[in-house]
Coordinates of C-alpha atoms in Angstrom, one line a residue:
Chain A
L1 CA 0.1 0.0 -0.2
N2 CA 2.9 2.4 1.2
Q3 CA 4.5 1.7 -2.4
I4 CA 1.4 2.4 -4.3
N5 CA 0.6 5.8 -2.4
Q6 CA 4.3 6.7 -3.1
A7 CA 3.6 5.9 -6.7
A8 CA 0.6 7.8 -6.6
M9 CA 2.3 10.9 -4.7
A10 CA 4.8 10.9 -7.8
L11 CA 1.9 10.8 -10.3
K12 CA 0.0 13.8 -8.6
D13 CA 3.3 16.0 -8.9
S14 CA 4.2 15.0 -12.5
V15 CA 0.3 15.6 -13.5
Q16 CA 0.7 19.4 -11.9
D17 CA 3.8 20.1 -13.5
Y18 CA 2.8 18.7 -17.0
I19 CA -0.5 20.8 -16.6
E20 CA 1.6 23.9 -15.6
S21 CA 3.8 23.4 -18.4
L22 CA 0.9 23.3 -20.9
Q23 CA -0.3 26.5 -19.6
N24 CA 3.1 27.8 -20.7
H25 CA 3.0 26.1 -23.9
I26 CA -0.3 27.3 -25.0
C27 CA 0.0 30.9 -24.0
S28 CA 3.3 31.3 -25.6
S29 CA 1.9 29.7 -29.0
I30 CA -1.2 32.0 -28.8
E31 CA 0.8 35.0 -28.2
A32 CA 3.0 34.1 -31.0
S33 CA 0.2 33.6 -33.7
D34 CA -1.8 36.9 -32.1
G35 CA 1.2 38.7 -32.8
R36 CA 0.3 41.7 -30.4
A37 CA -1.3 41.1 -27.2
K38 CA 0.4 39.7 -24.1
F39 CA -1.5 37.5 -21.6
E40 CA -1.5 39.2 -18.0
E41 CA -1.4 36.8 -15.2
E42 CA -3.0 36.9 -11.7
R43 CA -2.3 34.6 -9.2
W44 CA -4.8 33.8 -6.6
A45 CA -5.5 31.3 -3.6
H46 CA -8.3 29.2 -3.0
S47 CA -9.6 29.8 0.5
S48 CA -9.6 26.0 1.5
G49 CA -5.9 25.6 0.1
G50 CA -3.9 25.8 -3.4
G51 CA -4.8 28.2 -6.0
G52 CA -3.9 28.9 -9.6
K53 CA -2.8 31.4 -12.2
T54 CA -5.3 33.0 -14.3
R55 CA -3.9 34.3 -17.6
V56 CA -6.0 36.6 -19.7
I57 CA -5.3 38.0 -23.0
Q58 CA -7.6 40.9 -24.4
N59 CA -7.6 43.3 -27.6
G60 CA -5.2 41.6 -29.5
N61 CA -4.8 41.4 -33.3
V62 CA -6.6 38.1 -33.5
F63 CA -7.9 37.5 -30.0
E64 CA -10.5 39.7 -28.6
K65 CA -10.6 38.0 -25.2
G66 CA -9.5 34.7 -24.2
G67 CA -8.0 33.0 -20.9
V68 CA -5.7 30.1 -20.1
N69 CA -6.3 29.1 -16.4
F70 CA -4.1 26.9 -14.2
S71 CA -5.3 25.5 -10.9
A72 CA -4.2 23.2 -8.3
V73 CA -6.6 23.4 -5.4
H74 CA -7.1 21.0 -2.6
G75 CA -9.4 21.1 0.7
K76 CA -12.4 19.1 1.8
L77 CA -15.3 18.7 -0.6
P78 CA -18.1 20.7 0.1
E79 CA -21.3 18.9 1.4
K80 CA -23.3 19.9 -1.7
M81 CA -20.7 18.6 -4.3
A82 CA -20.2 15.4 -2.6
Q83 CA -23.8 14.6 -2.8
K84 CA -23.6 15.6 -6.4
M85 CA -20.4 13.4 -6.8
N86 CA -22.2 10.6 -4.8
T87 CA -19.3 10.4 -2.2
D88 CA -18.3 11.7 1.0
P89 CA -17.1 15.1 1.6
T90 CA -13.5 14.1 2.6
E91 CA -10.7 15.8 1.3
Y92 CA -9.6 16.3 -2.4
F93 CA -7.2 17.7 -4.7
A94 CA -7.8 18.9 -8.0
T95 CA -5.6 20.4 -11.0
G96 CA -6.5 21.3 -14.4
V97 CA -5.8 23.7 -17.4
S98 CA -8.7 25.5 -19.1
V99 CA -8.6 27.2 -22.5
V100 CA -11.2 29.4 -24.0
M101 CA -10.3 31.9 -26.7
H102 CA -12.9 34.1 -28.5
P103 CA -11.1 35.6 -31.6
Y104 CA -12.7 39.1 -32.9
S105 CA -13.4 37.8 -36.4
P106 CA -16.4 35.6 -36.8
M107 CA -14.4 33.7 -39.5
I108 CA -12.4 32.1 -36.8
P109 CA -13.7 29.6 -34.6
T110 CA -14.0 29.8 -30.8
V111 CA -12.0 27.0 -29.1
H112 CA -11.9 25.5 -25.8
C113 CA -9.8 22.8 -24.1
N114 CA -9.7 21.4 -20.6
Y115 CA -7.4 18.7 -19.1
R116 CA -7.8 18.0 -15.4
Y117 CA -6.9 15.5 -12.6
F118 CA -8.8 14.6 -9.4
E119 CA -8.0 12.9 -6.3
Q120 CA -10.1 12.0 -3.3
Y121 CA -8.6 10.8 -0.2
H122 CA -9.8 8.5 2.6
L123 CA -9.6 9.9 6.3
D124 CA -6.2 8.1 6.6
G125 CA -4.8 10.0 3.5
S126 CA -4.8 7.1 1.5
I127 CA -6.2 7.7 -2.0
K128 CA -9.8 6.9 -2.1
T129 CA -10.5 7.6 -6.0
A130 CA -8.7 9.3 -8.8
W131 CA -9.3 10.2 -12.5
F132 CA -8.5 12.3 -15.4
G133 CA -11.0 14.1 -17.4
G134 CA -10.7 16.7 -20.4
G135 CA -11.3 17.3 -24.0
A136 CA -11.4 20.3 -26.7
D137 CA -14.0 21.3 -28.8
L138 CA -14.6 23.9 -31.8
T139 CA -17.1 26.5 -32.2
P140 CA -17.2 27.9 -35.9
Y141 CA -19.6 30.3 -37.0
Y142 CA -18.6 30.5 -40.5
P143 CA -17.7 26.8 -40.9
H144 CA -15.4 25.2 -43.5
L145 CA -15.4 21.2 -43.6
E146 CA -11.6 21.0 -44.1
D147 CA -10.9 23.1 -40.9
V148 CA -13.4 20.8 -38.9
K149 CA -11.4 17.6 -40.4
H150 CA -8.3 19.0 -39.5
F151 CA -9.0 19.7 -36.0
H152 CA -10.6 16.1 -35.4
R153 CA -7.8 14.5 -37.4
T154 CA -5.2 15.9 -35.1
H155 CA -7.0 14.7 -31.9
Q156 CA -7.6 11.3 -33.4
E157 CA -3.8 11.2 -33.9
A158 CA -3.3 12.2 -30.6
C159 CA -5.8 9.8 -29.3
D160 CA -4.4 6.9 -31.6
Q161 CA -1.0 7.4 -30.0
I162 CA -2.4 5.9 -27.0
D163 CA -5.3 3.5 -28.1
K164 CA -7.0 3.3 -31.5
S165 CA -10.2 2.8 -29.7
L166 CA -10.4 5.9 -27.8
Y167 CA -11.2 8.7 -30.5
P168 CA -14.5 7.2 -31.8
K169 CA -15.7 7.0 -27.9
F170 CA -14.4 10.4 -26.8
K171 CA -15.8 12.0 -30.2
S172 CA -19.1 10.7 -29.5
W173 CA -19.0 11.6 -25.6
C174 CA -18.0 15.3 -26.9
D175 CA -21.3 15.3 -28.9
E176 CA -23.3 14.2 -26.1
Y177 CA -21.8 16.6 -23.7
F178 CA -21.6 19.9 -25.5
F179 CA -25.3 19.7 -26.4
L180 CA -28.1 22.2 -25.8
P181 CA -31.1 20.3 -25.5
H182 CA -33.5 23.7 -25.3
R183 CA -31.8 24.6 -28.9
N184 CA -31.6 21.0 -30.2
E185 CA -28.1 22.0 -31.4
T186 CA -24.5 20.8 -30.6
R187 CA -22.5 23.5 -29.1
G188 CA -20.3 23.5 -32.2
V189 CA -18.4 20.9 -34.2
G190 CA -17.5 19.0 -31.0
G191 CA -13.8 17.3 -30.8
I192 CA -13.1 14.9 -27.9
F193 CA -14.4 14.8 -24.4
F194 CA -13.8 12.1 -21.6
D195 CA -14.4 12.1 -17.8
Y196 CA -13.8 9.7 -14.8
L197 CA -11.0 7.7 -16.4
K198 CA -10.0 5.8 -13.4
E199 CA -8.5 2.8 -14.7
D200 CA -4.6 2.7 -15.6
L201 CA -4.0 6.3 -14.5
T202 CA -0.4 6.1 -16.0
K203 CA -1.9 5.4 -19.6
Q204 CA -4.5 8.4 -18.9
F205 CA -1.6 10.7 -18.0
A206 CA 0.1 9.8 -21.3
L207 CA -3.7 10.4 -23.0
I208 CA -3.8 13.9 -21.5
Q209 CA -0.1 14.7 -22.6
S210 CA -0.8 13.5 -26.1
C211 CA -3.8 15.4 -26.2
G212 CA -2.8 18.5 -24.4
N213 CA 0.3 18.7 -26.7
A214 CA -1.9 18.3 -29.9
F215 CA -4.3 21.4 -28.9
T216 CA -2.4 24.0 -30.8
K217 CA -1.7 21.9 -33.8
A218 CA -5.2 21.5 -33.9
Y219 CA -6.4 25.1 -33.7
L220 CA -3.7 27.6 -34.6
P221 CA -3.5 26.5 -38.2
L222 CA -7.2 27.5 -38.6
V223 CA -6.3 30.8 -37.1
E224 CA -3.6 31.2 -39.6
K225 CA -5.9 30.2 -42.4
R226 CA -8.9 32.4 -41.7
R227 CA -7.3 35.6 -40.1
H228 CA -7.5 37.5 -43.5
D229 CA -11.2 36.4 -44.4
L230 CA -13.4 39.4 -44.9
F231 CA -16.2 40.0 -42.8
G232 CA -18.5 42.9 -42.2
E233 CA -21.1 44.2 -39.8
N234 CA -23.6 41.6 -41.1
E235 CA -21.3 38.6 -39.9
K236 CA -20.5 40.7 -36.7
R237 CA -24.2 40.5 -35.9
F238 CA -24.6 36.9 -36.4
H239 CA -21.5 36.2 -34.5
R240 CA -22.7 38.1 -31.3
L241 CA -26.3 36.0 -31.4
R242 CA -24.3 32.7 -31.7
R243 CA -22.0 33.8 -29.0
G244 CA -25.3 34.2 -27.1
R245 CA -25.6 30.4 -27.1
Y246 CA -22.0 30.0 -26.0
V247 CA -23.1 31.8 -22.8
E248 CA -26.3 29.5 -22.6
F249 CA -24.4 26.3 -22.6
N250 CA -21.7 27.7 -20.2
L251 CA -24.1 29.0 -17.8
V252 CA -26.9 26.5 -17.9
Y253 CA -25.0 23.3 -18.6
D254 CA -21.3 23.3 -18.2
R255 CA -20.4 21.1 -15.3
G256 CA -16.9 22.9 -14.8
T257 CA -18.7 26.3 -14.7
L258 CA -21.3 25.1 -12.3
F259 CA -18.8 23.2 -10.0
G260 CA -16.7 26.5 -10.2
L261 CA -19.3 28.7 -8.7
E262 CA -20.8 26.1 -6.4
T263 CA -17.4 25.5 -4.7
R264 CA -16.9 29.3 -4.2
G265 CA -14.1 29.4 -6.9
R266 CA -12.6 32.6 -8.2
T267 CA -15.5 34.1 -9.9
E268 CA -13.5 36.2 -12.7
S269 CA -11.5 33.1 -13.5
I270 CA -14.4 30.9 -13.7
L271 CA -16.4 33.1 -16.0
M272 CA -13.5 34.4 -18.1
S273 CA -15.0 31.7 -20.9
L274 CA -17.7 33.9 -21.8
P275 CA -17.5 36.0 -24.8
P276 CA -16.7 39.6 -24.7
E277 CA -20.0 40.4 -26.5
A278 CA -23.4 38.2 -26.8
N279 CA -26.7 39.4 -28.1
W280 CA -30.3 38.0 -28.0
A281 CA -32.8 38.6 -30.6
Y282 CA -36.5 37.0 -30.1
N283 CA -36.9 34.1 -32.5
F284 CA -33.9 34.8 -34.5
I285 CA -33.4 32.4 -37.6
P286 CA -31.2 33.2 -40.5
P287 CA -32.7 33.3 -44.0
E288 CA -32.7 29.9 -46.0
N289 CA -29.9 29.3 -48.1
S290 CA -27.8 32.3 -46.4
R291 CA -24.1 31.8 -45.3
E292 CA -25.5 32.0 -41.7
S293 CA -28.1 29.1 -42.2
E294 CA -24.9 27.0 -43.4
L295 CA -23.9 26.7 -39.9
Y296 CA -27.0 24.8 -38.5
K297 CA -25.9 21.9 -40.7
Y298 CA -22.8 21.6 -38.6
L299 CA -24.4 21.7 -35.2
K300 CA -25.2 17.9 -35.3
P301 CA -23.2 15.1 -34.7
H302 CA -21.4 14.1 -38.0
D303 CA -18.7 11.6 -38.7
W304 CA -16.3 14.5 -39.7
L305 CA -13.2 12.3 -40.8
T306 CA -15.2 10.3 -43.5
I307 CA -17.9 13.1 -44.4
D308 CA -17.2 14.6 -47.9
S309 CA -19.6 17.3 -47.9
I310 CA -22.5 18.7 -46.0
Chain B
L1 CA -65.5 18.0 -0.8
N2 CA -67.5 18.2 -4.0
Q3 CA -68.2 22.0 -2.9
I4 CA -64.7 22.7 -2.3
N5 CA -63.5 21.5 -5.8
Q6 CA -66.2 23.3 -7.3
A7 CA -65.0 26.4 -5.6
A8 CA -61.3 25.4 -6.5
M9 CA -62.8 25.2 -10.2
A10 CA -64.0 28.6 -10.3
L11 CA -60.8 29.9 -8.6
K12 CA -58.8 28.3 -11.3
D13 CA -60.6 30.0 -14.0
S14 CA -60.9 33.4 -12.2
V15 CA -57.0 33.2 -11.7
Q16 CA -56.7 32.4 -15.7
D17 CA -58.9 35.2 -16.6
Y18 CA -57.3 37.9 -14.4
I19 CA -53.8 36.7 -15.4
E20 CA -54.8 37.1 -19.2
S21 CA -56.3 40.6 -18.6
L22 CA -53.4 41.6 -16.7
Q23 CA -51.3 40.8 -19.8
N24 CA -53.5 43.0 -21.8
H25 CA -53.2 45.7 -19.4
I26 CA -49.6 45.6 -19.0
C27 CA -49.0 45.5 -22.9
S28 CA -51.3 48.4 -23.7
S29 CA -49.5 50.5 -20.7
I30 CA -46.1 50.0 -22.2
E31 CA -47.1 50.5 -25.9
A32 CA -48.9 53.8 -24.7
S33 CA -45.4 54.7 -22.8
D34 CA -43.1 53.7 -25.7
G35 CA -45.0 55.5 -28.3
R36 CA -43.8 53.6 -31.2
A37 CA -43.4 50.1 -31.1
K38 CA -46.2 47.5 -30.6
F39 CA -46.2 44.0 -29.2
E40 CA -46.2 41.2 -31.7
E41 CA -47.9 38.2 -30.4
E42 CA -47.4 34.6 -31.0
R43 CA -49.6 31.6 -29.8
W44 CA -48.2 28.5 -28.7
A45 CA -49.2 25.1 -27.6
H46 CA -47.4 23.0 -25.1
S47 CA -46.8 19.4 -25.8
S48 CA -48.8 18.2 -22.9
G49 CA -51.6 20.5 -23.0
G50 CA -52.4 24.2 -23.0
G51 CA -50.2 26.9 -24.3
G52 CA -49.7 30.5 -24.1
K53 CA -49.3 33.7 -25.8
T54 CA -45.8 35.3 -26.1
R55 CA -45.8 39.4 -26.7
V56 CA -42.6 40.8 -27.6
I57 CA -41.7 44.4 -28.3
Q58 CA -38.6 45.4 -29.8
N59 CA -36.7 48.6 -31.2
G60 CA -39.1 51.1 -29.6
N61 CA -38.5 54.6 -28.7
V62 CA -37.8 53.5 -25.1
F63 CA -38.0 49.7 -25.2
E64 CA -34.9 47.9 -26.9
K65 CA -36.4 44.6 -25.9
G66 CA -39.0 43.3 -23.7
G67 CA -41.5 40.3 -23.4
V68 CA -45.1 40.0 -21.5
N69 CA -45.4 36.2 -21.6
F70 CA -49.0 34.7 -20.5
S71 CA -49.4 30.9 -20.2
A72 CA -51.5 28.3 -19.0
V73 CA -50.4 24.8 -19.3
H74 CA -51.4 21.3 -18.0
G75 CA -50.0 18.1 -18.2
K76 CA -48.1 15.3 -16.3
L77 CA -45.4 16.8 -14.0
P78 CA -42.0 15.6 -15.5
E79 CA -40.1 13.1 -13.3
K80 CA -37.3 15.2 -12.9
M81 CA -39.2 18.3 -11.7
A82 CA -41.4 16.2 -9.3
Q83 CA -38.3 15.0 -7.5
K84 CA -36.8 18.7 -7.3
M85 CA -40.4 19.7 -5.9
N86 CA -40.5 17.0 -3.5
T87 CA -43.9 15.4 -5.0
D88 CA -45.3 12.9 -7.4
P89 CA -45.4 13.2 -11.0
T90 CA -49.2 13.5 -11.1
E91 CA -51.2 16.1 -13.4
Y92 CA -50.7 19.7 -12.8
F93 CA -52.1 23.1 -14.1
A94 CA -50.0 26.3 -14.2
T95 CA -50.9 29.6 -15.2
G96 CA -48.7 32.9 -15.0
V97 CA -47.8 36.2 -16.4
S98 CA -44.0 37.1 -16.9
V99 CA -42.6 40.6 -17.8
V100 CA -39.1 41.8 -18.4
M101 CA -38.6 45.1 -20.0
H102 CA -34.9 46.2 -21.3
P103 CA -35.0 49.8 -22.1
Y104 CA -32.5 50.9 -24.6
S105 CA -31.2 53.8 -22.3
P106 CA -29.1 53.0 -19.3
M107 CA -30.7 55.5 -17.1
I108 CA -33.9 53.7 -17.2
P109 CA -34.2 50.7 -15.0
T110 CA -34.8 47.2 -16.5
V111 CA -38.0 45.7 -14.6
H112 CA -39.3 42.3 -14.1
C113 CA -42.6 40.7 -12.9
N114 CA -44.4 37.5 -12.8
Y115 CA -47.6 36.2 -11.1
R116 CA -48.6 32.9 -11.2
Y117 CA -50.7 29.8 -9.8
F118 CA -50.1 26.2 -9.7
E119 CA -52.3 23.2 -9.0
Q120 CA -51.5 19.5 -8.7
Y121 CA -54.2 16.8 -8.4
H122 CA -54.5 13.6 -6.8
L123 CA -55.3 10.5 -8.9
D124 CA -59.1 11.2 -8.7
G125 CA -58.8 14.7 -10.2
S126 CA -59.2 16.4 -6.7
I127 CA -56.7 19.2 -5.9
K128 CA -53.7 17.6 -3.9
T129 CA -51.9 21.0 -3.7
A130 CA -52.3 24.7 -5.0
W131 CA -50.5 27.8 -4.4
F132 CA -49.7 31.4 -5.6
G133 CA -46.4 33.0 -6.3
G134 CA -44.9 36.1 -7.9
G135 CA -43.3 39.3 -7.4
A136 CA -41.6 42.2 -9.1
D137 CA -38.0 43.7 -9.0
L138 CA -36.2 46.6 -10.4
T139 CA -32.9 46.7 -11.8
P140 CA -31.4 50.3 -12.4
Y141 CA -27.8 50.9 -13.8
Y142 CA -27.6 54.6 -12.7
P143 CA -29.8 54.5 -9.9
H144 CA -31.9 57.5 -8.2
L145 CA -33.0 56.8 -4.5
E146 CA -36.3 58.5 -5.1
D147 CA -36.9 56.2 -7.8
V148 CA -36.2 53.0 -5.7
K149 CA -38.5 54.5 -3.0
H150 CA -41.2 54.8 -5.4
F151 CA -40.9 51.4 -6.9
H152 CA -41.0 50.1 -3.3
R153 CA -43.9 52.3 -1.9
T154 CA -46.3 51.5 -4.7
H155 CA -45.8 47.4 -4.0
Q156 CA -46.0 48.4 -0.2
E157 CA -49.6 50.1 -0.6
A158 CA -50.4 47.2 -2.9
C159 CA -49.3 44.6 -0.3
D160 CA -51.1 46.9 2.7
Q161 CA -54.4 46.5 0.9
I162 CA -54.3 43.0 1.8
D163 CA -52.4 42.6 5.0
K164 CA -49.8 45.0 6.6
S165 CA -47.7 42.3 7.6
L166 CA -46.8 41.4 4.2
Y167 CA -44.3 44.0 2.4
P168 CA -41.6 43.7 4.9
K169 CA -41.7 39.9 4.6
F170 CA -41.9 39.7 0.5
K171 CA -39.1 42.4 0.3
S172 CA -36.8 40.5 2.4
W173 CA -37.8 37.3 0.4
C174 CA -36.9 39.3 -2.6
D175 CA -33.7 40.4 -1.5
E176 CA -32.7 36.8 -0.8
Y177 CA -34.1 35.2 -4.2
F178 CA -32.5 38.1 -6.5
F179 CA -29.1 37.5 -5.2
L180 CA -25.8 36.3 -7.2
P181 CA -23.5 34.6 -4.5
H182 CA -20.7 34.5 -7.0
R183 CA -20.8 38.2 -7.3
N184 CA -21.8 38.8 -3.6
E185 CA -24.7 41.2 -5.2
T186 CA -28.2 41.7 -5.5
R187 CA -29.6 41.6 -9.0
G188 CA -30.8 45.1 -8.6
V189 CA -32.6 47.0 -5.8
G190 CA -35.3 44.4 -5.3
G191 CA -39.0 44.8 -5.0
I192 CA -41.2 41.9 -3.6
F193 CA -41.2 38.0 -4.1
F194 CA -43.2 35.2 -2.7
D195 CA -43.9 31.5 -3.6
Y196 CA -45.7 28.8 -2.2
L197 CA -48.7 30.9 -0.6
K198 CA -51.1 28.0 -0.2
E199 CA -53.1 29.3 2.8
D200 CA -56.3 31.2 2.2
L201 CA -56.3 31.0 -1.7
T202 CA -59.0 33.7 -2.1
K203 CA -56.9 36.3 0.1
Q204 CA -53.6 35.3 -2.0
F205 CA -55.9 35.9 -5.5
A206 CA -56.5 39.1 -4.1
L207 CA -52.8 40.0 -3.1
I208 CA -51.8 39.1 -7.0
Q209 CA -54.4 41.2 -8.3
S210 CA -53.4 44.1 -6.0
C211 CA -49.7 43.7 -6.7
G212 CA -50.4 42.9 -10.7
N213 CA -52.2 46.1 -10.8
A214 CA -49.5 47.9 -9.1
F215 CA -46.9 47.0 -11.5
T216 CA -47.3 49.8 -14.2
K217 CA -48.0 52.2 -11.6
A218 CA -44.6 51.2 -9.8
Y219 CA -42.6 51.3 -13.1
L220 CA -44.1 53.5 -15.7
P221 CA -43.7 56.7 -13.8
L222 CA -39.8 56.0 -13.8
V223 CA -39.6 56.0 -17.6
E224 CA -41.3 59.1 -18.0
K225 CA -38.7 60.6 -15.4
R226 CA -35.7 59.1 -16.9
R227 CA -36.6 58.9 -20.7
H228 CA -34.7 62.1 -21.7
D229 CA -31.8 61.7 -19.4
L230 CA -28.6 62.2 -21.4
F231 CA -26.1 59.2 -21.9
G232 CA -23.2 58.4 -24.0
E233 CA -21.0 55.3 -25.1
N234 CA -19.2 55.4 -21.7
E235 CA -23.0 54.8 -20.1
K236 CA -23.7 52.3 -22.8
R237 CA -20.7 50.5 -22.1
F238 CA -21.3 50.0 -18.4
H239 CA -24.9 49.1 -19.3
R240 CA -23.8 46.1 -21.5
L241 CA -21.5 44.9 -18.7
R242 CA -24.1 45.0 -16.1
R243 CA -26.8 43.2 -18.6
G244 CA -24.2 40.4 -18.5
R245 CA -25.0 40.1 -14.7
Y246 CA -28.5 39.7 -15.8
V247 CA -27.8 37.1 -18.1
E248 CA -25.8 35.3 -15.4
F249 CA -28.5 35.5 -12.7
N250 CA -31.5 34.3 -15.3
L251 CA -29.5 31.2 -16.4
V252 CA -27.6 30.1 -13.3
Y253 CA -30.3 30.8 -10.7
D254 CA -33.7 31.8 -11.9
R255 CA -36.0 29.1 -11.0
G256 CA -38.7 30.0 -13.6
T257 CA -36.0 29.7 -16.4
L258 CA -34.6 26.6 -15.3
F259 CA -38.0 25.1 -14.5
G260 CA -38.9 26.3 -18.3
L261 CA -36.0 24.6 -20.0
E262 CA -36.1 21.5 -18.0
T263 CA -39.9 21.1 -18.8
R264 CA -38.9 21.9 -22.5
G265 CA -41.1 25.1 -22.4
R266 CA -40.9 27.1 -25.5
T267 CA -37.4 28.0 -25.5
E268 CA -37.7 31.8 -27.3
S269 CA -40.5 32.4 -24.8
I270 CA -38.3 31.5 -21.6
L271 CA -35.6 33.1 -23.1
M272 CA -37.1 36.3 -23.9
S273 CA -36.0 37.8 -20.6
L274 CA -32.5 38.0 -21.9
P275 CA -31.2 41.5 -22.5
P276 CA -30.7 42.2 -26.4
E277 CA -26.9 42.9 -25.7
A278 CA -24.5 41.9 -22.7
N279 CA -20.7 42.1 -22.4
W280 CA -18.2 40.5 -20.4
A281 CA -14.7 42.0 -19.6
Y282 CA -12.2 40.2 -17.2
N283 CA -12.2 41.8 -14.1
F284 CA -14.3 44.8 -14.6
I285 CA -14.3 47.2 -11.6
P286 CA -15.5 50.8 -12.1
P287 CA -13.1 53.5 -10.9
E288 CA -13.5 54.7 -7.4
N289 CA -16.1 57.5 -7.0
S290 CA -17.2 57.3 -10.5
R291 CA -20.9 57.3 -11.4
E292 CA -20.7 53.7 -12.1
S293 CA -19.1 52.8 -8.8
E294 CA -22.3 54.6 -7.1
L295 CA -24.4 51.6 -8.3
Y296 CA -22.7 49.1 -6.4
K297 CA -23.9 50.8 -3.1
Y298 CA -27.5 50.1 -4.2
L299 CA -26.7 46.2 -4.8
K300 CA -27.2 45.3 -1.2
P301 CA -30.3 44.8 0.8
H302 CA -31.3 48.3 2.2
D303 CA -34.6 49.4 3.7
W304 CA -35.7 51.6 1.2
L305 CA -38.7 53.3 2.4
T306 CA -36.8 54.6 5.7
I307 CA -33.3 55.2 4.2
D308 CA -32.4 59.1 3.7
S309 CA -29.4 58.9 1.5
I310 CA -26.8 55.9 0.4

């Protein structure tokens, strides 16, 4: 048992180190892509223990608003959360990195990724349960099939490095998770999503490293490709209305956001995922055969890697 | 028992009639105040029975977006809702009117009110439980103490007509309900709120009539008073950021919104409460001693009827 716990301790530290280095890697790659704005960092402490580094970029050449958050917190699980998780309110440790980037141009998709590790302890300090979770998903406004394919293919390759059975499973899981029942739409074109991976933690750690490292390769080439595409007020108007859907998903359904708010995390770090601007118009439906109406064909689960046209 | 049920049937019909007439009264008063835009009505049917009339006003002289919804639906309570309400999933009837008005000018407060009646039945069709709920609350951006006092005083007078003990109770209930824990702010300056009023239904019906009739008297004089106040892009910017808080409350906490989405109500009618535009900026805090910073003094429970200055 002691040996197992030592291995577990080593894993916890390695995961936290990796997550922290991933934050650095993503931030420097995004700054290089943007070419103007720099992330500003704020360090914060959680009331129950640990803390994080919130990094926010604003008013860049490309990125209107975005955040790359790292956190490693520990403490006693709040009663309410323990109930939801169907467990006891004992000590826990959680570390993760969370990314949401909102480009100014509606021609460039919004992107999100999150990789996280959670441990819960028995009263004697031994590990009761531990798991990995994470994923990445893309939300375009004026979608291009080849871009969607690139984002998915890059994540497929990252999953395949660990196990060829993973991508199809995580792709479907993503479609289910990032779904707005009240709109009968997926949030965007998906990507991968997984949670509560408890078996073979060494393998799962390799998985989040492979996927975490793939993130900038999956997304930043799309930024390069679309950053000079033209748009006007018409496209921005549609952008703002669709960003409203992003707000709806994050505030009504997103488990990470609700977990953060309920455990009284740092509000500004949790809500940095919200877009800078969002609009709501009553009964907005884009005209048939408009470029805007194209998007709705993409907001359904498709097998992106084999589909030829949409 | 039969006599009681006949009285109950008569009450149900009278309540629905009143709620429907209140929708008409509020809509015509708001149109008169706006002077340009007219409500557009959409009738809809609920999948389980009944339906409603959604009325939306947009791009008026005063009102940028607003809605006055009437609904009277019945059916079998969804399993999930029954669990939340700690009851069985038997037949129910619910009728209500719900109002949210978003003026274009940040100098005019946003306003909300809702009055509703709910019945749940035993398997033999007799009434198992019935209650009234409702309230009205004001959300200013550039507040004036005298306006807040007027809104509260008008509702106090409406409550006093039924029972002098009600206003203080409903005023506190409102402060508790319209509170954003993650911001440590009330949504606005409150008003009145009550729910699950099950005793003496005749008295409660008189209460919602008195309060419902007071709504336009509490709000529209403030519109008249502030509609010519000057503002510029600076005030609009603040307006959009604060409207973000309105979105946060409605999507994260508002029971009516979440009930509506969970029972698969008509999405566009439920979400008509969202503002036309909302912004989020990381870590926005208005400069000390600015007019904008004044607002935050108002976002705490105060005894508005006795307070002299703030």
